[in-house]
GROMACS .gro file of C-alpha atoms in nm:
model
  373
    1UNK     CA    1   0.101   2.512  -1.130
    2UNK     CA    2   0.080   2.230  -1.412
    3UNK     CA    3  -0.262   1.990  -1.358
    4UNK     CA    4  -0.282   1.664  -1.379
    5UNK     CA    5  -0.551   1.475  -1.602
    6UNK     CA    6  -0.784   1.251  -1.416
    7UNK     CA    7  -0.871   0.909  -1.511
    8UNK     CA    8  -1.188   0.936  -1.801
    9UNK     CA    9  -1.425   0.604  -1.790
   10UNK     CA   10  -1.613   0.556  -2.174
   11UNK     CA   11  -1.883   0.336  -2.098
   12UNK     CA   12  -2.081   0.179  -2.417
   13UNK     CA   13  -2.384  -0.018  -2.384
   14UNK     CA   14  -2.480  -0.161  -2.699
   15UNK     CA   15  -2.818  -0.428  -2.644
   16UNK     CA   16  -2.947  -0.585  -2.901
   17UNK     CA   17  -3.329  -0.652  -2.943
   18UNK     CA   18  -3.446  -1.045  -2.986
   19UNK     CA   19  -3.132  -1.197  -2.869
   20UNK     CA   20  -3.154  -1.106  -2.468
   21UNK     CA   21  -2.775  -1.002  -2.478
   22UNK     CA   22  -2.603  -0.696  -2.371
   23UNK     CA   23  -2.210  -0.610  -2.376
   24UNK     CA   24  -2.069  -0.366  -2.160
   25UNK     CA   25  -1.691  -0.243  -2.274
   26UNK     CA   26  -1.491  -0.002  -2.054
   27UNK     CA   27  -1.244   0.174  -2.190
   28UNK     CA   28  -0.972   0.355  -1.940
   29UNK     CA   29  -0.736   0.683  -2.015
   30UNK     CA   30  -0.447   0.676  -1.824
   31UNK     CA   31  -0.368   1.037  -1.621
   32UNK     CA   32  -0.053   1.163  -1.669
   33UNK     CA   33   0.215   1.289  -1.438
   34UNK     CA   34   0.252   1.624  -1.473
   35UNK     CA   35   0.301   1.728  -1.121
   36UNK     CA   36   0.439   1.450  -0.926
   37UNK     CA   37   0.132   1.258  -0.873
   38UNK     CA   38   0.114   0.900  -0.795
   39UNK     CA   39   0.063   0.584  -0.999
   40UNK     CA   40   0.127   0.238  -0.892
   41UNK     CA   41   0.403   0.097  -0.706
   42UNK     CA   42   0.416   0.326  -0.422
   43UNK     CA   43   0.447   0.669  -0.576
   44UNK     CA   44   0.260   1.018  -0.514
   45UNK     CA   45  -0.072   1.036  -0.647
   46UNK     CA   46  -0.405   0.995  -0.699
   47UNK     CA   47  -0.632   0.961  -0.346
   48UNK     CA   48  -0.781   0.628  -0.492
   49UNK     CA   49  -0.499   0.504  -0.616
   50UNK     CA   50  -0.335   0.191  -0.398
   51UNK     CA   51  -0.012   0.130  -0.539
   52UNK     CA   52   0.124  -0.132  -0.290
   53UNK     CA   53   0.152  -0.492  -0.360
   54UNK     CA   54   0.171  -0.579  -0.036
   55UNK     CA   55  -0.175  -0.578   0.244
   56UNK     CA   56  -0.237  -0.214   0.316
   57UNK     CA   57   0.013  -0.085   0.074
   58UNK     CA   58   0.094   0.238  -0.043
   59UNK     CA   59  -0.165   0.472  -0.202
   60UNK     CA   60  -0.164   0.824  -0.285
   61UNK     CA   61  -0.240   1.202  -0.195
   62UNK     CA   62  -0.345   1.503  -0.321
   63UNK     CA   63  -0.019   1.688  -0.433
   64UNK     CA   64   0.044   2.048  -0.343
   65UNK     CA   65  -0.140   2.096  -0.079
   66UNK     CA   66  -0.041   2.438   0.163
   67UNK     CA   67  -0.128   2.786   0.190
   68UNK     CA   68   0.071   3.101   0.044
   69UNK     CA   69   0.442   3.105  -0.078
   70UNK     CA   70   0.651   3.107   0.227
   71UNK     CA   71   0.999   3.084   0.029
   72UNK     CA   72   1.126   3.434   0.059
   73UNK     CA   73   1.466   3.560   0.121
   74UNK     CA   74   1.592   3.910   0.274
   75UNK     CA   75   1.656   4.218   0.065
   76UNK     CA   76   1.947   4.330   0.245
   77UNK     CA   77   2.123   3.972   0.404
   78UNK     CA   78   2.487   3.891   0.334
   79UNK     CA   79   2.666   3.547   0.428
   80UNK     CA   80   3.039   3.483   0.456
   81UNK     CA   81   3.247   3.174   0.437
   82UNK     CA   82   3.587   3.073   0.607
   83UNK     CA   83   3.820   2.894   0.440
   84UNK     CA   84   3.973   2.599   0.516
   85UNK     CA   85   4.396   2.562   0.604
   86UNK     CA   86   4.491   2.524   0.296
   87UNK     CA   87   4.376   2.889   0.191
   88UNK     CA   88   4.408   3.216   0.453
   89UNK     CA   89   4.224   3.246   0.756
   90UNK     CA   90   4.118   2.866   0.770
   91UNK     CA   91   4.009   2.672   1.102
   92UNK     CA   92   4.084   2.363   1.220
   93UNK     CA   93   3.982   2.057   0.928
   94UNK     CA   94   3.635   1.943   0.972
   95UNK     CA   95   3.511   2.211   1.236
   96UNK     CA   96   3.339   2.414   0.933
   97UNK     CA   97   3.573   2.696   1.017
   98UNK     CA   98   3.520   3.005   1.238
   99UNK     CA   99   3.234   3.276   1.147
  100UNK     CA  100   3.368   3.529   0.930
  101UNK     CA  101   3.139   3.760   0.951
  102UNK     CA  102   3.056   4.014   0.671
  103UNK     CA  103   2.930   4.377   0.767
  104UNK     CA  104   2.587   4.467   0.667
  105UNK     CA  105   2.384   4.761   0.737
  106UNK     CA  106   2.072   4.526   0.744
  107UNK     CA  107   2.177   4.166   0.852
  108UNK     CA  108   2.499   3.904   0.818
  109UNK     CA  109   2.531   3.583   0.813
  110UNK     CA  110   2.831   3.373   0.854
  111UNK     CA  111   2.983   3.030   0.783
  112UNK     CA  112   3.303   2.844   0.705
  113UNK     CA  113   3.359   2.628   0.466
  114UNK     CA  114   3.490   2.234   0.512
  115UNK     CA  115   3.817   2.052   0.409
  116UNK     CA  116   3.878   2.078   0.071
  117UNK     CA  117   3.651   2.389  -0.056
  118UNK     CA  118   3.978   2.626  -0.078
  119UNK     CA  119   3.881   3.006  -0.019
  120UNK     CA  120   3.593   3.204   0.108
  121UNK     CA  121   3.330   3.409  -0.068
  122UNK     CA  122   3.344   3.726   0.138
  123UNK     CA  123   3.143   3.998  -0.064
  124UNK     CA  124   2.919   4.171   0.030
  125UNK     CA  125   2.606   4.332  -0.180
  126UNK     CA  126   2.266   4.493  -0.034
  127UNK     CA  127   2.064   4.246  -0.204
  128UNK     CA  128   2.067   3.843  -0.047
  129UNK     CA  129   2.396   3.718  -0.121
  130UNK     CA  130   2.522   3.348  -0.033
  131UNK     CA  131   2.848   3.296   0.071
  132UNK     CA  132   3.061   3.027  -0.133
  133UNK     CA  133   3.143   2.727   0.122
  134UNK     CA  134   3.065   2.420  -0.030
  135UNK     CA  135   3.172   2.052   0.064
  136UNK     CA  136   3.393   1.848  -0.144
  137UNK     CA  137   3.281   1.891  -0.474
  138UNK     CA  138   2.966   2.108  -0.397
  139UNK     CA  139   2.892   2.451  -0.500
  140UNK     CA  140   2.776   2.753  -0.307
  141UNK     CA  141   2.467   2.956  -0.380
  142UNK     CA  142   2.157   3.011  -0.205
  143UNK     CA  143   1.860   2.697  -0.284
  144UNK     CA  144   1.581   2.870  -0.464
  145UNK     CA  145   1.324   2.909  -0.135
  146UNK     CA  146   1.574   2.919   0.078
  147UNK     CA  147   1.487   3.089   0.431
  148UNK     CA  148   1.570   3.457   0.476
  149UNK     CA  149   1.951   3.621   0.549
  150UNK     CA  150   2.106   3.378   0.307
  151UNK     CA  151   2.195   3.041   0.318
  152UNK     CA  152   2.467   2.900   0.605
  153UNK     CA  153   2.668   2.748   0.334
  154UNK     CA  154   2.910   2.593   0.606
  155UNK     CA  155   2.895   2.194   0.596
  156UNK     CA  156   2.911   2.182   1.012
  157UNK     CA  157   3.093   1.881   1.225
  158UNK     CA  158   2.935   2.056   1.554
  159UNK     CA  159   2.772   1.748   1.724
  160UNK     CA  160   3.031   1.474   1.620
  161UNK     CA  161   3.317   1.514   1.798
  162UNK     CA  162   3.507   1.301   1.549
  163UNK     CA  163   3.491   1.538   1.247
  164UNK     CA  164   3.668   1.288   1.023
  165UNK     CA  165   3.355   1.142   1.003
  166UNK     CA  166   3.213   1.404   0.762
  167UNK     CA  167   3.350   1.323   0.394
  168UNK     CA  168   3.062   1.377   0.294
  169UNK     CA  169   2.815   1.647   0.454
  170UNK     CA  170   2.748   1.696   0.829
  171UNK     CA  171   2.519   1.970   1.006
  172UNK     CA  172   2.410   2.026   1.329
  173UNK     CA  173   2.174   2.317   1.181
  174UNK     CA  174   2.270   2.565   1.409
  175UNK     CA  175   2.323   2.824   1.183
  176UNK     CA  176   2.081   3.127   1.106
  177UNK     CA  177   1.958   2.882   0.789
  178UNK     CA  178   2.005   2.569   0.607
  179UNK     CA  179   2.347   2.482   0.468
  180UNK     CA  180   2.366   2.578   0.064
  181UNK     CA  181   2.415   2.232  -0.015
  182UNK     CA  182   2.057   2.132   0.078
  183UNK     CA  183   1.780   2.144  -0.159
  184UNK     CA  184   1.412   2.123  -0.118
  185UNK     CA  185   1.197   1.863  -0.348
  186UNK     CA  186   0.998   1.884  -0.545
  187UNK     CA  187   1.183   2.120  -0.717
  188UNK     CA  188   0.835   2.297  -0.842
  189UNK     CA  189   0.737   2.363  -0.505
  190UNK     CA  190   1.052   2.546  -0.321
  191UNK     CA  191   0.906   2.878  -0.379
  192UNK     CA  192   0.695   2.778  -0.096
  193UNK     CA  193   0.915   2.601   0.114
  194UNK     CA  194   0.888   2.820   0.379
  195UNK     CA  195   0.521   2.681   0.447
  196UNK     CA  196   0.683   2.277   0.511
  197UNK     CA  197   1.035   2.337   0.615
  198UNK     CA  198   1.187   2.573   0.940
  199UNK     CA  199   1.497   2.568   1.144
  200UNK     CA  200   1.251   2.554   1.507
  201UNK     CA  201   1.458   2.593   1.838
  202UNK     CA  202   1.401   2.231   1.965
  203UNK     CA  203   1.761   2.081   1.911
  204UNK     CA  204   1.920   1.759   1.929
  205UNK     CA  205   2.260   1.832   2.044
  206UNK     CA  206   2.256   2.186   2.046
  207UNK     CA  207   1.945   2.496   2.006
  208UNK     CA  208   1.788   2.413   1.649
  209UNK     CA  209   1.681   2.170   1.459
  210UNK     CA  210   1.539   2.099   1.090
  211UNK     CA  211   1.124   2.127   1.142
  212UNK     CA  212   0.936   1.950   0.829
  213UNK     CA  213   0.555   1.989   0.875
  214UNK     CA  214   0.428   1.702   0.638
  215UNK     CA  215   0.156   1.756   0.461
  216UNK     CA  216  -0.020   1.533   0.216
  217UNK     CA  217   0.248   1.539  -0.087
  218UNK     CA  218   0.601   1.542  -0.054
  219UNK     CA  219   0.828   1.726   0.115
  220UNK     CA  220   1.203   1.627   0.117
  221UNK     CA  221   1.524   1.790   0.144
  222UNK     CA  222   1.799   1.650  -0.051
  223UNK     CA  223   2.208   1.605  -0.029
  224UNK     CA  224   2.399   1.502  -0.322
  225UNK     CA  225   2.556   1.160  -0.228
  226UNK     CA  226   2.845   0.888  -0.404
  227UNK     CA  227   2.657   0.578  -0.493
  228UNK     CA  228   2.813   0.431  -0.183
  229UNK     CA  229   2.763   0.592   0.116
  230UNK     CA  230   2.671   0.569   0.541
  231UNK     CA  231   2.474   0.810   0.709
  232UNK     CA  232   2.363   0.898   1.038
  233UNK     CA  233   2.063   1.137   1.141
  234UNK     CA  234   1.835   1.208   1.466
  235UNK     CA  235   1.507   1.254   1.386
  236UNK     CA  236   1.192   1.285   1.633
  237UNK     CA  237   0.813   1.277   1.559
  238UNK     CA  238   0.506   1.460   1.726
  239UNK     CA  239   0.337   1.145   1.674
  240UNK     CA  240   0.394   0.761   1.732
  241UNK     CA  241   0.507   0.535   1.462
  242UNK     CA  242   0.158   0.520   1.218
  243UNK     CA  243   0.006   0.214   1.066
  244UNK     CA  244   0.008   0.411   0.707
  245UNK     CA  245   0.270   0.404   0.443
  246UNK     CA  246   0.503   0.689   0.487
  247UNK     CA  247   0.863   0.795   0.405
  248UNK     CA  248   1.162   1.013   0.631
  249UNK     CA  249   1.498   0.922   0.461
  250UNK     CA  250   1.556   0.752   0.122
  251UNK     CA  251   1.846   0.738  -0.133
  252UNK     CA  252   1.788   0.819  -0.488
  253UNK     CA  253   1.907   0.744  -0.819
  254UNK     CA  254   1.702   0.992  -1.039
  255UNK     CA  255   1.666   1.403  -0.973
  256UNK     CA  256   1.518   1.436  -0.667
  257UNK     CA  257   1.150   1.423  -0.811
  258UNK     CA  258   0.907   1.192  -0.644
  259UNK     CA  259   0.854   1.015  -0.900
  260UNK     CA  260   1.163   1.015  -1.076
  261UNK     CA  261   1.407   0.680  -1.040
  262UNK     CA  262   1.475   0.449  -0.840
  263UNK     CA  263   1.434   0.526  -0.465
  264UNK     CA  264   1.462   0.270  -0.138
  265UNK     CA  265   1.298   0.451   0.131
  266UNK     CA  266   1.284   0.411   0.518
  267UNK     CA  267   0.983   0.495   0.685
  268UNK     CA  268   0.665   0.403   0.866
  269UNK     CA  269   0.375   0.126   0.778
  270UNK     CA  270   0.253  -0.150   1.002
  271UNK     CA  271   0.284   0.088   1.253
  272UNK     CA  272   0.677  -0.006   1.263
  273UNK     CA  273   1.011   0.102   1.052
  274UNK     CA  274   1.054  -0.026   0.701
  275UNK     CA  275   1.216  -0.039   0.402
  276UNK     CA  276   1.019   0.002   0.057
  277UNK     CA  277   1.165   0.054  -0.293
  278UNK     CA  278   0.998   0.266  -0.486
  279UNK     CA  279   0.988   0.090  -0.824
  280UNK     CA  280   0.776  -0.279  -0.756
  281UNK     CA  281   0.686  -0.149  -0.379
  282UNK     CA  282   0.892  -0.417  -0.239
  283UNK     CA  283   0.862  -0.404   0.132
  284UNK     CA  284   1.086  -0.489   0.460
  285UNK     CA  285   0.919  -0.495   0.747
  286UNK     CA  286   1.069  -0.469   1.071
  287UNK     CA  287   0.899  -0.732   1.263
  288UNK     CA  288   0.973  -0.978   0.990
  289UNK     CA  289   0.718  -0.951   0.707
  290UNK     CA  290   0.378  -0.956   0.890
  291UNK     CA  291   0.116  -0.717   0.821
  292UNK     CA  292  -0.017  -0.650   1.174
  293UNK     CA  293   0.069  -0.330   1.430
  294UNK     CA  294   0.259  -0.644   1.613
  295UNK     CA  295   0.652  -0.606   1.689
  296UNK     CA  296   0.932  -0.429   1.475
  297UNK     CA  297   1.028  -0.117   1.553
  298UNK     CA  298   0.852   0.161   1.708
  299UNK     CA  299   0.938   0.497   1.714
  300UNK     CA  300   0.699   0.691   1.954
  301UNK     CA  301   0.608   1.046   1.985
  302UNK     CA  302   0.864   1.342   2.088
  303UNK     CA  303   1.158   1.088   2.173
  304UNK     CA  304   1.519   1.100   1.959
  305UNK     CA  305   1.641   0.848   1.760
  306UNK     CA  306   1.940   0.771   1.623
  307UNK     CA  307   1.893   0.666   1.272
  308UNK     CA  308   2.169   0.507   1.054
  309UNK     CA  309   2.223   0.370   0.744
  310UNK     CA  310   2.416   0.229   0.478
  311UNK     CA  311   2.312   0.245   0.098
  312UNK     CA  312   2.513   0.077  -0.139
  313UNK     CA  313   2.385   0.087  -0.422
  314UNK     CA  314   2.652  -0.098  -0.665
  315UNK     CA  315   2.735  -0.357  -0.408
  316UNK     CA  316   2.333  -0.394  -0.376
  317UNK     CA  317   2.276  -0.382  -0.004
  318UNK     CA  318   2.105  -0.157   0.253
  319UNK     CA  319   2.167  -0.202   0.661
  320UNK     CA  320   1.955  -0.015   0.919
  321UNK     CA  321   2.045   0.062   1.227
  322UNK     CA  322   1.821   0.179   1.527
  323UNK     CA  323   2.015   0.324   1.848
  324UNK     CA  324   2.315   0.178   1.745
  325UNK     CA  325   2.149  -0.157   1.664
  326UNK     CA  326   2.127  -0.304   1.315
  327UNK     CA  327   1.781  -0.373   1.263
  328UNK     CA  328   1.841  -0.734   1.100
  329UNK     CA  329   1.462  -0.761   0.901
  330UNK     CA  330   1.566  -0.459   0.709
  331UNK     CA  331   1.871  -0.571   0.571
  332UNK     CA  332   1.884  -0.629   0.192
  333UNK     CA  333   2.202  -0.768  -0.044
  334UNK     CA  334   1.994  -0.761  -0.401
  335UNK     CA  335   1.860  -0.467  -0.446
  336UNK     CA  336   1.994  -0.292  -0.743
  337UNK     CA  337   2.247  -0.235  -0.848
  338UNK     CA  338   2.202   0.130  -0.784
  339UNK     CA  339   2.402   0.458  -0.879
  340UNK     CA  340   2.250   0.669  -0.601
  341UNK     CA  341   2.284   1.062  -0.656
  342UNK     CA  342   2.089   1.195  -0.340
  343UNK     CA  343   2.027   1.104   0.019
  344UNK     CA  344   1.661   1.294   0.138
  345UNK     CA  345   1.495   1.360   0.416
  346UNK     CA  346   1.180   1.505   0.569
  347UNK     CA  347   0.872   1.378   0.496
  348UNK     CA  348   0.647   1.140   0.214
  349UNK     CA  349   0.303   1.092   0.288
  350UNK     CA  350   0.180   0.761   0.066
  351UNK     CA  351  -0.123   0.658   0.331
  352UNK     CA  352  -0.239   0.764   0.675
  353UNK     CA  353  -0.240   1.112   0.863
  354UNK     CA  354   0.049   1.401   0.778
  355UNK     CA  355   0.274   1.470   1.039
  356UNK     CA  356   0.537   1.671   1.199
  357UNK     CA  357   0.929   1.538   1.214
  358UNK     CA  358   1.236   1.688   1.396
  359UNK     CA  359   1.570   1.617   1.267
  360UNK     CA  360   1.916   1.721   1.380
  361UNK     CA  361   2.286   1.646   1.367
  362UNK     CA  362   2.308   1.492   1.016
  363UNK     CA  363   2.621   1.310   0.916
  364UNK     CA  364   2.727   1.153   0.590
  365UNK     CA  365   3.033   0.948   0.518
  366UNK     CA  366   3.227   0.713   0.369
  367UNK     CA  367   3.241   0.493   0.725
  368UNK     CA  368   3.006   0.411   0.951
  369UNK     CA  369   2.928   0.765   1.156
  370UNK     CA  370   2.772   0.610   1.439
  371UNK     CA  371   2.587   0.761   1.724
  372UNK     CA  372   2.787   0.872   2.006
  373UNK     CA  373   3.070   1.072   1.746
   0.00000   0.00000   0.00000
């Protein structure tokens, strides 16, 4: 793994005899990213680095941290795509076709594709094969890390029962892993994103859900996004909204890296929800703008929430909504313009404790998605 240089101090004392005067010059090195560490203005980084400008701002962690590389996939796993009505053997538009399942000696694993992808990739080979079901301008293949048996390269509509509301990507995760089209950042660390991300059995809508077990770095998965875009996701906590400076969803403009780009992030600080961009650490608070564990929006432990959003980045606005409720405070019309590439989720530890987060039934449109569809 590439290091990162630490800040060097040269400290020069130079006194001179008979006059009683001393000077004292410091000279300071910068450290450079080489591993997604944070500098100022809210990014990953150094543990005594603040880089908020606002009271209790955003600092920095350790990068990296975790145990052995958990990223493998199976030997012997095959995955199989549908195809959608325009090609043969297609489903219904939107319902990520019926399993088509692939015969294995070892293990299978199955998935349509959604409007628009044309064809299935049904081969089959003894060593871990994905199958080709892409969205709308996606591409199929396996994410480097990926869980074993393949990915489930289907782009679901289970859990909206509207599934015009999926132009862009939708899962409900029930499959035997995550959809093809999701990636895990940073990109340096999916070899071990088995140790941050799992599909864990406690659902939203249906058996599974998307575990992320934050740690004190970054870890985000990502979905490639127009620069104008809604989205709607349930996510759930082990722990109550904290008073530290943490991210769950943002939309980016760079590669995915932490510290790449712009990126206007919802999370945690105050002990309510906000909204932080990444660049000058700009900050809205829920409750209004004060710095106090007083008001805004809470989000307490082991409860669903229904979390939606729209990023526009060229018209320069971002809503939040909370339940179905726009969460006025956190509603912005001049920031950017932005020409976002990726929508993220999971989990961005700035200040405060690492935690655990759920989420489940992920929808992204061109129209609002909204919570009971």
């Amino acid at each position: 793994m590439a290091k990162r240089l630490r800040p060097v101090w040269l400290w020069a004392a130079t006194a001179w005899m008979g006059g009683g005067c001393a000077a004292l010059v410091g000279l300071e090195d910068s450290y450079y990213q080489l591993d997604g560490s944070e500098g100022s203005g809210g990014n990953i980084g150094d543990p005594a680095t603040s880089g908020s400008a606002n009271p209790g701002g955003s600092g920095g962690a350790d990068p990296g941290a975790g145990g052995s590389d958990g990223g493998s996939t199976s030997s012997s796993a095959t995955a199989s795509g549908g195809t959608d009505p325009s090609g043969s053997g297609g489903a219904a538009p939107g319902t990520g076709g019926s399993d088509s399942t692939s015969t294995s000696s070892s293990a299978t694993a199955s998935g349509g594709a959604d409007p628009g992808t044309g064809g299935s990739d049904s081969s089959t080979s003894s060593s871990a094969t994905a199958s080709g079901g892409a969205d709308p301008g996606g591409s199929g293949g396996a994410d480097p890390g990926a869980s074993a048996g393949g990915n489930d390269s289907s782009s679901t509509s289970s859990g909206i029962t509207d599934p015009g509301r999926c132009s862009i990507f939708c899962s409900d995760f029930e499959g035997g892993s995550l959809p093809s089209e999701i990636q895990f950042f940073p990109d340096y660390l999916r070899p071990r994103m088995g140790e941050f991300v799992t599909l864990d059995s406690t659902g939203h809508s249906g058996t599974r859900s998307v575990k992320v077990s934050g740690t004190d770095f970054s870890q985000m998965l990502g979905v490639a996004v127009p620069s104008n875009f809604w989205g709607r996701i349930y996510l759930k906590s082990a722990t109550d909204i904290q008073m530290g400076h943490n991210t769950y969803v943002a939309a980016v403009d760079g590669n995915g890296d932490p510290n790449n780009g712009e990126q206007i992030r919802i999370g945690e600080h105050q002990c309510q929800l906000e909204l932080n961009r990444k660049s000058d650490d700009k900050e809205m608070l829920s409750n209004g703008g004060m710095y106090m564990c007083s008001g805004g929006v809470k989000l307490v432990a082991n409860t669903w929430y229904c979390l939606e959003f729209h990023y526009d980045g060229p018209g320069r606005s971002v809503s939040v909504f909370v339940d179905g409720a726009e969460v006025n405070a956190m509603h912005v019309t001049d920031w950017g313009p932005y020409d976002y590439k990726l929508f993220k989720f999971g989990f961005e530890k700035y200040h405060g404790g690492a935690k655990t987060m759920w989420y489940d039934d992920l929808a992204l449109h061109s129209e609002r998605v909204g919570c009971g569809t």
